[in-house]
Amino acid sequence: MELTQKTEYRAPALEKGLEILELLAGQAEPLTKKQISTQLNRSVNEIFRMLSVLVEKHYIEFDADSATYALTLKMFALSNQAPPIALLLKKARPLMESLSYSVNQSCHISRYSNGKLIVIASNESPYKMAFSLRIGAELDIGASGSGLVLLSFSEPTKRSEILAQQDGFTSENLDIIAKKIAMIEEQGYYVGESPQISGVTNISVPIFGVLGELIAVITVPYMTLNSKTVSHDIADIEKTRHELLKVAEKLHQR
């Protein structure tokens, strides 16, 4: 009886608002009112008031020039107000800045949520040339150092759940990933060439919570520089890995 009551209670306005947020969250470009109504299979009249409320509450923004709507970072900010993550980010910011200055490389922290691995903190290299990722960027779980570390230090059930939510994995891909996971678990970190960007080596280290669970991954996308033409000291990959491990150790909450 209780289950029946729960399924009978509906909140149409809330449902429409959530549909709009979920739609915009998956778009690379802003959408017009008509595009939103078409993709949600709802009339413009059905979503008009909800769009106005979401804009007023700053969950989405409206561009008058293009008459389009896009997601703001408000939900991202709210999700990171959870105490463990807020604590992690507060502690991480000065450590990430110090790390970037010591090795002249950028660094970022990513966290897995709802099927996606998202950058939640980033610090750019002080050097004029560097590779960095913006906050909010989504990482490829199967083809990034951060993603491989995520898989390596997640509980087996969680790992299977993460893989099941990803598209494009073949049995061959999974065999390769399984071998990498075994290596990463043994050494406690990942170092490997980026499969997407030439000249970048991903150095990724897990960050653990109070119960020993994986809560995030910190990564240096190490950009190879020419020591003959660069006028400052260049920390090599081994030193950078060592410094990154020290930062991760300070960020562990266990």
Short mmCIF file of N, CA and C in Angstrom, two decimals, residues 49-210:
data_model
loop_
_atom_site.label_atom_id
_atom_site.label_comp_id
_atom_site.label_asym_id
_atom_site.label_seq_id
_atom_site.Cartn_x
_atom_site.Cartn_y
_atom_site.Cartn_z
N ARG A 49 6.83 28.76 -18.47
CA ARG A 49 6.91 29.26 -17.09
C ARG A 49 8.06 28.61 -16.34
N MET A 50 8.30 27.32 -16.61
CA MET A 50 9.40 26.63 -15.93
C MET A 50 10.75 27.22 -16.33
N LEU A 51 10.91 27.55 -17.60
CA LEU A 51 12.15 28.18 -18.05
C LEU A 51 12.36 29.51 -17.33
N SER A 52 11.30 30.27 -17.18
CA SER A 52 11.40 31.58 -16.50
C SER A 52 11.84 31.41 -15.05
N VAL A 53 11.27 30.41 -14.36
CA VAL A 53 11.62 30.17 -12.96
C VAL A 53 13.08 29.72 -12.84
N LEU A 54 13.51 28.83 -13.73
CA LEU A 54 14.88 28.33 -13.68
C LEU A 54 15.89 29.44 -13.96
N VAL A 55 15.53 30.36 -14.84
CA VAL A 55 16.40 31.52 -15.10
C VAL A 55 16.44 32.43 -13.87
N GLU A 56 15.26 32.66 -13.29
CA GLU A 56 15.17 33.52 -12.10
C GLU A 56 15.99 32.96 -10.94
N LYS A 57 16.00 31.63 -10.80
CA LYS A 57 16.74 30.98 -9.72
C LYS A 57 18.20 30.69 -10.09
N HIS A 58 18.59 31.12 -11.29
CA HIS A 58 19.99 31.02 -11.76
C HIS A 58 20.48 29.59 -12.00
N TYR A 59 19.54 28.67 -12.25
CA TYR A 59 19.96 27.33 -12.64
C TYR A 59 20.29 27.27 -14.12
N ILE A 60 19.62 28.11 -14.90
CA ILE A 60 19.95 28.24 -16.32
C ILE A 60 20.06 29.73 -16.65
N GLU A 61 20.67 30.03 -17.79
CA GLU A 61 20.80 31.42 -18.21
C GLU A 61 20.25 31.59 -19.61
N PHE A 62 19.69 32.77 -19.87
CA PHE A 62 19.10 33.08 -21.17
C PHE A 62 19.93 34.12 -21.89
N ASP A 63 20.31 33.81 -23.12
CA ASP A 63 21.06 34.73 -23.95
C ASP A 63 20.08 35.42 -24.90
N ALA A 64 19.84 36.71 -24.67
CA ALA A 64 18.85 37.44 -25.46
C ALA A 64 19.26 37.56 -26.92
N ASP A 65 20.55 37.65 -27.19
CA ASP A 65 21.01 37.81 -28.58
C ASP A 65 20.69 36.58 -29.43
N SER A 66 20.88 35.40 -28.86
CA SER A 66 20.64 34.17 -29.62
C SER A 66 19.32 33.50 -29.24
N ALA A 67 18.64 34.05 -28.22
CA ALA A 67 17.38 33.49 -27.72
C ALA A 67 17.55 32.03 -27.32
N THR A 68 18.66 31.74 -26.64
CA THR A 68 18.95 30.36 -26.24
C THR A 68 19.13 30.25 -24.73
N TYR A 69 18.99 29.02 -24.26
CA TYR A 69 19.15 28.72 -22.84
C TYR A 69 20.32 27.77 -22.63
N ALA A 70 21.05 27.96 -21.54
CA ALA A 70 22.17 27.08 -21.21
C ALA A 70 22.22 26.88 -19.69
N LEU A 71 22.79 25.78 -19.28
CA LEU A 71 22.94 25.48 -17.86
C LEU A 71 24.01 26.38 -17.24
N THR A 72 23.77 26.88 -16.03
CA THR A 72 24.80 27.60 -15.30
C THR A 72 25.59 26.60 -14.45
N LEU A 73 26.52 27.09 -13.66
CA LEU A 73 27.30 26.21 -12.78
C LEU A 73 26.69 26.08 -11.39
N LYS A 74 25.44 26.54 -11.22
CA LYS A 74 24.84 26.54 -9.88
C LYS A 74 24.71 25.12 -9.33
N MET A 75 24.23 24.17 -10.14
CA MET A 75 24.08 22.80 -9.65
C MET A 75 25.44 22.19 -9.33
N PHE A 76 26.43 22.52 -10.17
CA PHE A 76 27.79 22.04 -9.92
C PHE A 76 28.28 22.56 -8.57
N ALA A 77 28.03 23.86 -8.31
CA ALA A 77 28.46 24.46 -7.05
C ALA A 77 27.73 23.84 -5.86
N LEU A 78 26.42 23.60 -6.02
CA LEU A 78 25.65 23.02 -4.92
C LEU A 78 26.13 21.61 -4.60
N SER A 79 26.44 20.83 -5.64
CA SER A 79 26.88 19.46 -5.40
C SER A 79 28.20 19.41 -4.65
N ASN A 80 29.00 20.46 -4.81
CA ASN A 80 30.30 20.47 -4.15
C ASN A 80 30.27 21.13 -2.78
N GLN A 81 29.05 21.46 -2.29
CA GLN A 81 28.93 21.97 -0.93
C GLN A 81 28.78 20.85 0.09
N ALA A 82 28.67 19.61 -0.40
CA ALA A 82 28.62 18.47 0.53
C ALA A 82 29.90 18.48 1.35
N PRO A 83 29.80 18.31 2.67
CA PRO A 83 30.97 18.48 3.55
C PRO A 83 32.26 17.80 3.11
N PRO A 84 32.26 16.51 2.72
CA PRO A 84 33.54 15.88 2.34
C PRO A 84 34.19 16.55 1.13
N ILE A 85 33.37 16.92 0.16
CA ILE A 85 33.91 17.53 -1.06
C ILE A 85 34.33 18.98 -0.80
N ALA A 86 33.52 19.70 -0.03
CA ALA A 86 33.88 21.07 0.32
C ALA A 86 35.20 21.09 1.07
N LEU A 87 35.36 20.15 1.99
CA LEU A 87 36.61 20.06 2.76
C LEU A 87 37.78 19.73 1.85
N LEU A 88 37.57 18.79 0.94
CA LEU A 88 38.61 18.41 -0.01
C LEU A 88 39.05 19.60 -0.85
N LEU A 89 38.10 20.33 -1.41
CA LEU A 89 38.44 21.45 -2.29
C LEU A 89 39.13 22.58 -1.53
N LYS A 90 38.67 22.84 -0.31
CA LYS A 90 39.29 23.89 0.50
C LYS A 90 40.75 23.56 0.77
N LYS A 91 41.00 22.30 1.11
CA LYS A 91 42.36 21.88 1.42
C LYS A 91 43.21 21.77 0.16
N ALA A 92 42.57 21.43 -0.96
CA ALA A 92 43.32 21.16 -2.19
C ALA A 92 43.84 22.41 -2.88
N ARG A 93 43.11 23.50 -2.81
CA ARG A 93 43.47 24.68 -3.61
C ARG A 93 44.89 25.16 -3.37
N PRO A 94 45.31 25.41 -2.13
CA PRO A 94 46.70 25.87 -1.94
C PRO A 94 47.72 24.80 -2.30
N LEU A 95 47.39 23.53 -2.07
CA LEU A 95 48.32 22.45 -2.40
C LEU A 95 48.48 22.33 -3.92
N MET A 96 47.41 22.50 -4.66
CA MET A 96 47.47 22.42 -6.12
C MET A 96 48.28 23.59 -6.69
N GLU A 97 48.07 24.76 -6.11
CA GLU A 97 48.83 25.93 -6.57
C GLU A 97 50.32 25.74 -6.32
N SER A 98 50.67 25.25 -5.13
CA SER A 98 52.07 25.00 -4.80
C SER A 98 52.68 23.95 -5.72
N LEU A 99 51.90 22.89 -6.00
CA LEU A 99 52.37 21.83 -6.89
C LEU A 99 52.66 22.37 -8.28
N SER A 100 51.74 23.17 -8.82
CA SER A 100 51.93 23.72 -10.16
C SER A 100 53.19 24.58 -10.24
N TYR A 101 53.44 25.36 -9.20
CA TYR A 101 54.64 26.21 -9.21
C TYR A 101 55.91 25.39 -9.06
N SER A 102 55.83 24.29 -8.33
CA SER A 102 57.06 23.51 -8.10
C SER A 102 57.47 22.69 -9.31
N VAL A 103 56.50 22.28 -10.13
CA VAL A 103 56.84 21.43 -11.29
C VAL A 103 56.56 22.11 -12.62
N ASN A 104 56.00 23.33 -12.58
CA ASN A 104 55.66 24.07 -13.80
C ASN A 104 54.73 23.28 -14.72
N GLN A 105 53.72 22.67 -14.11
CA GLN A 105 52.70 21.93 -14.85
C GLN A 105 51.33 22.24 -14.25
N SER A 106 50.28 22.06 -15.05
CA SER A 106 48.93 22.20 -14.54
C SER A 106 48.52 20.95 -13.78
N CYS A 107 47.44 21.05 -13.02
CA CYS A 107 46.90 19.87 -12.34
C CYS A 107 45.40 20.04 -12.17
N HIS A 108 44.70 18.95 -11.99
CA HIS A 108 43.25 19.02 -11.77
C HIS A 108 42.78 17.84 -10.93
N ILE A 109 41.62 18.03 -10.29
CA ILE A 109 40.98 16.98 -9.51
C ILE A 109 39.65 16.65 -10.18
N SER A 110 39.38 15.36 -10.31
CA SER A 110 38.11 14.93 -10.92
C SER A 110 37.37 14.01 -9.96
N ARG A 111 36.06 13.96 -10.14
CA ARG A 111 35.20 13.15 -9.26
C ARG A 111 34.12 12.50 -10.10
N TYR A 112 33.81 11.25 -9.77
CA TYR A 112 32.79 10.50 -10.51
C TYR A 112 31.42 10.72 -9.88
N SER A 113 30.42 11.01 -10.73
CA SER A 113 29.06 11.17 -10.23
C SER A 113 28.08 10.96 -11.39
N ASN A 114 27.06 10.15 -11.13
CA ASN A 114 25.98 9.92 -12.11
C ASN A 114 26.49 9.54 -13.49
N GLY A 115 27.45 8.63 -13.52
CA GLY A 115 27.92 8.11 -14.80
C GLY A 115 28.98 8.94 -15.49
N LYS A 116 29.41 10.04 -14.85
CA LYS A 116 30.38 10.92 -15.49
C LYS A 116 31.55 11.23 -14.55
N LEU A 117 32.71 11.40 -15.14
CA LEU A 117 33.90 11.81 -14.40
C LEU A 117 34.15 13.27 -14.74
N ILE A 118 33.97 14.13 -13.75
CA ILE A 118 33.97 15.58 -13.98
C ILE A 118 35.12 16.26 -13.23
N VAL A 119 35.75 17.23 -13.88
CA VAL A 119 36.79 18.04 -13.24
C VAL A 119 36.12 19.00 -12.26
N ILE A 120 36.50 18.91 -10.98
CA ILE A 120 35.89 19.76 -9.95
C ILE A 120 36.85 20.82 -9.42
N ALA A 121 38.13 20.72 -9.76
CA ALA A 121 39.12 21.73 -9.37
C ALA A 121 40.27 21.69 -10.37
N SER A 122 40.83 22.86 -10.63
CA SER A 122 41.91 22.93 -11.62
C SER A 122 42.85 24.08 -11.29
N ASN A 123 44.14 23.86 -11.54
CA ASN A 123 45.13 24.92 -11.34
C ASN A 123 46.09 24.93 -12.53
N GLU A 124 46.23 26.09 -13.14
CA GLU A 124 47.06 26.20 -14.33
C GLU A 124 48.54 26.34 -13.97
N SER A 125 49.38 25.92 -14.88
CA SER A 125 50.83 26.08 -14.72
C SER A 125 51.18 27.57 -14.76
N PRO A 126 52.17 27.99 -13.98
CA PRO A 126 52.60 29.39 -14.04
C PRO A 126 53.39 29.68 -15.32
N TYR A 127 53.83 28.63 -16.01
CA TYR A 127 54.60 28.82 -17.24
C TYR A 127 53.66 29.27 -18.36
N LYS A 128 54.21 29.96 -19.35
CA LYS A 128 53.39 30.53 -20.43
C LYS A 128 52.74 29.47 -21.31
N MET A 129 53.32 28.27 -21.36
CA MET A 129 52.74 27.20 -22.15
C MET A 129 52.39 26.04 -21.23
N ALA A 130 51.14 25.54 -21.36
CA ALA A 130 50.71 24.43 -20.52
C ALA A 130 49.44 23.83 -21.08
N PHE A 131 49.13 22.64 -20.61
CA PHE A 131 47.87 22.01 -20.97
C PHE A 131 47.03 21.90 -19.71
N SER A 132 45.82 22.41 -19.75
CA SER A 132 44.97 22.35 -18.57
C SER A 132 43.53 22.10 -18.98
N LEU A 133 42.73 21.65 -18.01
CA LEU A 133 41.31 21.38 -18.24
C LEU A 133 40.48 22.33 -17.40
N ARG A 134 39.37 22.77 -17.97
CA ARG A 134 38.49 23.69 -17.26
C ARG A 134 37.64 22.93 -16.24
N ILE A 135 37.21 23.63 -15.21
CA ILE A 135 36.30 23.04 -14.23
C ILE A 135 34.98 22.73 -14.93
N GLY A 136 34.47 21.54 -14.67
CA GLY A 136 33.23 21.11 -15.32
C GLY A 136 33.45 20.24 -16.53
N ALA A 137 34.72 20.12 -16.99
CA ALA A 137 35.02 19.29 -18.15
C ALA A 137 34.76 17.82 -17.82
N GLU A 138 34.24 17.09 -18.79
CA GLU A 138 33.97 15.66 -18.61
C GLU A 138 35.11 14.85 -19.20
N LEU A 139 35.61 13.89 -18.44
CA LEU A 139 36.75 13.08 -18.87
C LEU A 139 36.30 11.73 -19.40
N ASP A 140 37.04 11.21 -20.36
CA ASP A 140 36.78 9.88 -20.91
C ASP A 140 37.30 8.84 -19.91
N ILE A 141 36.42 8.06 -19.36
CA ILE A 141 36.80 7.13 -18.29
C ILE A 141 37.75 6.05 -18.79
N GLY A 142 37.56 5.58 -20.01
CA GLY A 142 38.41 4.52 -20.52
C GLY A 142 39.69 4.98 -21.17
N ALA A 143 39.82 6.29 -21.41
CA ALA A 143 40.98 6.79 -22.13
C ALA A 143 41.60 8.01 -21.45
N SER A 144 41.66 7.97 -20.13
CA SER A 144 42.32 9.04 -19.37
C SER A 144 42.96 8.42 -18.13
N GLY A 145 44.02 9.05 -17.66
CA GLY A 145 44.66 8.57 -16.44
C GLY A 145 43.70 8.62 -15.27
N SER A 146 42.91 9.69 -15.20
CA SER A 146 41.95 9.84 -14.11
C SER A 146 40.92 8.72 -14.14
N GLY A 147 40.43 8.38 -15.34
CA GLY A 147 39.43 7.34 -15.48
C GLY A 147 39.97 5.97 -15.11
N LEU A 148 41.20 5.68 -15.51
CA LEU A 148 41.79 4.39 -15.19
C LEU A 148 42.04 4.24 -13.68
N VAL A 149 42.43 5.33 -13.04
CA VAL A 149 42.61 5.29 -11.58
C VAL A 149 41.25 5.12 -10.89
N LEU A 150 40.23 5.80 -11.41
CA LEU A 150 38.88 5.63 -10.88
C LEU A 150 38.47 4.16 -10.91
N LEU A 151 38.68 3.51 -12.05
CA LEU A 151 38.31 2.10 -12.19
C LEU A 151 39.16 1.21 -11.28
N SER A 152 40.42 1.54 -11.17
CA SER A 152 41.35 0.70 -10.42
C SER A 152 41.06 0.67 -8.92
N PHE A 153 40.61 1.78 -8.37
CA PHE A 153 40.44 1.87 -6.92
C PHE A 153 38.97 1.92 -6.48
N SER A 154 38.07 1.65 -7.42
CA SER A 154 36.66 1.50 -7.06
C SER A 154 36.42 0.05 -6.65
N GLU A 155 35.46 -0.16 -5.77
CA GLU A 155 35.08 -1.52 -5.40
C GLU A 155 34.62 -2.27 -6.66
N PRO A 156 34.84 -3.59 -6.73
CA PRO A 156 34.48 -4.35 -7.94
C PRO A 156 33.05 -4.12 -8.42
N THR A 157 32.09 -4.07 -7.48
CA THR A 157 30.69 -3.84 -7.87
C THR A 157 30.53 -2.46 -8.49
N LYS A 158 31.16 -1.46 -7.86
CA LYS A 158 31.09 -0.10 -8.38
C LYS A 158 31.77 -0.01 -9.74
N ARG A 159 32.89 -0.70 -9.89
CA ARG A 159 33.62 -0.70 -11.16
C ARG A 159 32.74 -1.26 -12.28
N SER A 160 32.06 -2.35 -12.00
CA SER A 160 31.18 -2.95 -13.00
C SER A 160 30.05 -2.00 -13.36
N GLU A 161 29.54 -1.29 -12.34
CA GLU A 161 28.47 -0.32 -12.57
C GLU A 161 28.95 0.82 -13.46
N ILE A 162 30.16 1.30 -13.18
CA ILE A 162 30.73 2.40 -13.98
C ILE A 162 30.91 1.96 -15.43
N LEU A 163 31.49 0.79 -15.64
CA LEU A 163 31.72 0.30 -17.00
C LEU A 163 30.42 0.07 -17.75
N ALA A 164 29.39 -0.39 -17.04
CA ALA A 164 28.09 -0.66 -17.68
C ALA A 164 27.45 0.62 -18.19
N GLN A 165 27.82 1.77 -17.60
CA GLN A 165 27.22 3.04 -18.00
C GLN A 165 27.98 3.72 -19.14
N GLN A 166 29.09 3.13 -19.57
CA GLN A 166 29.89 3.72 -20.62
C GLN A 166 29.55 3.10 -21.97
N ASP A 167 29.64 3.89 -23.02
CA ASP A 167 29.38 3.41 -24.37
C ASP A 167 30.68 3.08 -25.10
N GLY A 168 30.62 2.15 -26.03
CA GLY A 168 31.74 1.91 -26.93
C GLY A 168 32.79 0.93 -26.45
N PHE A 169 32.60 0.31 -25.29
CA PHE A 169 33.59 -0.66 -24.82
C PHE A 169 33.39 -2.00 -25.51
N THR A 170 34.46 -2.55 -26.06
CA THR A 170 34.43 -3.89 -26.65
C THR A 170 35.15 -4.85 -25.69
N SER A 171 35.06 -6.15 -25.97
CA SER A 171 35.76 -7.12 -25.13
C SER A 171 37.27 -6.88 -25.17
N GLU A 172 37.75 -6.42 -26.34
CA GLU A 172 39.19 -6.13 -26.46
C GLU A 172 39.57 -4.93 -25.59
N ASN A 173 38.74 -3.89 -25.62
CA ASN A 173 38.98 -2.72 -24.76
C ASN A 173 39.03 -3.12 -23.29
N LEU A 174 38.07 -3.94 -22.89
CA LEU A 174 37.96 -4.34 -21.49
C LEU A 174 39.15 -5.18 -21.06
N ASP A 175 39.69 -6.01 -21.97
CA ASP A 175 40.88 -6.81 -21.65
C ASP A 175 42.08 -5.90 -21.40
N ILE A 176 42.23 -4.89 -22.26
CA ILE A 176 43.34 -3.93 -22.11
C ILE A 176 43.19 -3.16 -20.80
N ILE A 177 41.98 -2.72 -20.51
CA ILE A 177 41.72 -1.97 -19.28
C ILE A 177 41.99 -2.83 -18.06
N ALA A 178 41.61 -4.10 -18.11
CA ALA A 178 41.83 -5.01 -16.98
C ALA A 178 43.32 -5.15 -16.66
N LYS A 179 44.15 -5.22 -17.70
CA LYS A 179 45.59 -5.33 -17.50
C LYS A 179 46.14 -4.04 -16.87
N LYS A 180 45.64 -2.90 -17.33
CA LYS A 180 46.10 -1.62 -16.77
C LYS A 180 45.66 -1.49 -15.31
N ILE A 181 44.44 -1.93 -15.01
CA ILE A 181 43.93 -1.87 -13.64
C ILE A 181 44.82 -2.66 -12.69
N ALA A 182 45.22 -3.86 -13.13
CA ALA A 182 46.08 -4.70 -12.28
C ALA A 182 47.40 -4.00 -11.98
N MET A 183 47.97 -3.33 -12.98
CA MET A 183 49.23 -2.62 -12.81
C MET A 183 49.06 -1.41 -11.88
N ILE A 184 47.97 -0.66 -12.09
CA ILE A 184 47.73 0.55 -11.29
C ILE A 184 47.47 0.18 -9.83
N GLU A 185 46.71 -0.88 -9.60
CA GLU A 185 46.43 -1.32 -8.22
C GLU A 185 47.73 -1.68 -7.50
N GLU A 186 48.64 -2.28 -8.22
CA GLU A 186 49.90 -2.72 -7.60
C GLU A 186 50.80 -1.54 -7.26
N GLN A 187 50.91 -0.56 -8.17
CA GLN A 187 51.85 0.53 -7.92
C GLN A 187 51.20 1.73 -7.22
N GLY A 188 49.88 1.82 -7.23
CA GLY A 188 49.19 2.88 -6.49
C GLY A 188 49.01 4.17 -7.24
N TYR A 189 49.32 4.21 -8.50
CA TYR A 189 49.17 5.41 -9.32
C TYR A 189 49.22 5.01 -10.79
N TYR A 190 48.99 5.99 -11.67
CA TYR A 190 49.07 5.72 -13.10
C TYR A 190 49.98 6.75 -13.77
N VAL A 191 50.86 6.29 -14.64
CA VAL A 191 51.67 7.16 -15.48
C VAL A 191 51.61 6.58 -16.89
N GLY A 192 51.16 7.36 -17.84
CA GLY A 192 51.08 6.86 -19.21
C GLY A 192 50.81 7.97 -20.20
N GLU A 193 51.21 7.75 -21.44
CA GLU A 193 50.99 8.74 -22.48
C GLU A 193 49.49 8.94 -22.72
N SER A 194 49.12 10.18 -22.93
CA SER A 194 47.73 10.47 -23.25
C SER A 194 47.39 9.90 -24.61
N PRO A 195 46.29 9.11 -24.72
CA PRO A 195 45.91 8.57 -26.01
C PRO A 195 45.25 9.61 -26.92
N GLN A 196 44.98 10.79 -26.35
CA GLN A 196 44.26 11.82 -27.10
C GLN A 196 45.13 13.00 -27.50
N ILE A 197 46.20 13.28 -26.72
CA ILE A 197 47.01 14.48 -26.98
C ILE A 197 48.48 14.10 -27.00
N SER A 198 49.15 14.28 -28.13
CA SER A 198 50.57 13.97 -28.26
C SER A 198 51.38 14.91 -27.38
N GLY A 199 52.42 14.36 -26.75
CA GLY A 199 53.30 15.18 -25.92
C GLY A 199 52.83 15.36 -24.50
N VAL A 200 51.68 14.75 -24.15
CA VAL A 200 51.16 14.85 -22.78
C VAL A 200 51.18 13.47 -22.13
N THR A 201 51.74 13.42 -20.92
CA THR A 201 51.76 12.18 -20.14
C THR A 201 50.88 12.37 -18.92
N ASN A 202 49.87 11.52 -18.78
CA ASN A 202 48.97 11.62 -17.63
C ASN A 202 49.60 10.96 -16.40
N ILE A 203 49.66 11.72 -15.32
CA ILE A 203 50.12 11.19 -14.03
C ILE A 203 48.94 11.35 -13.07
N SER A 204 48.35 10.24 -12.65
CA SER A 204 47.12 10.28 -11.86
C SER A 204 47.25 9.48 -10.58
N VAL A 205 46.70 10.03 -9.49
CA VAL A 205 46.81 9.42 -8.17
C VAL A 205 45.44 9.47 -7.48
N PRO A 206 45.04 8.40 -6.79
CA PRO A 206 43.75 8.40 -6.10
C PRO A 206 43.77 9.24 -4.83
N ILE A 207 42.59 9.72 -4.45
CA ILE A 207 42.39 10.41 -3.17
C ILE A 207 41.30 9.64 -2.44
N PHE A 208 41.57 9.25 -1.18
CA PHE A 208 40.65 8.39 -0.44
C PHE A 208 39.92 9.15 0.67
N GLY A 209 38.71 8.68 0.96
CA GLY A 209 37.90 9.26 2.02
C GLY A 209 38.18 8.62 3.37
N VAL A 210 37.37 8.98 4.36
CA VAL A 210 37.61 8.54 5.74
C VAL A 210 37.48 7.03 5.92
#
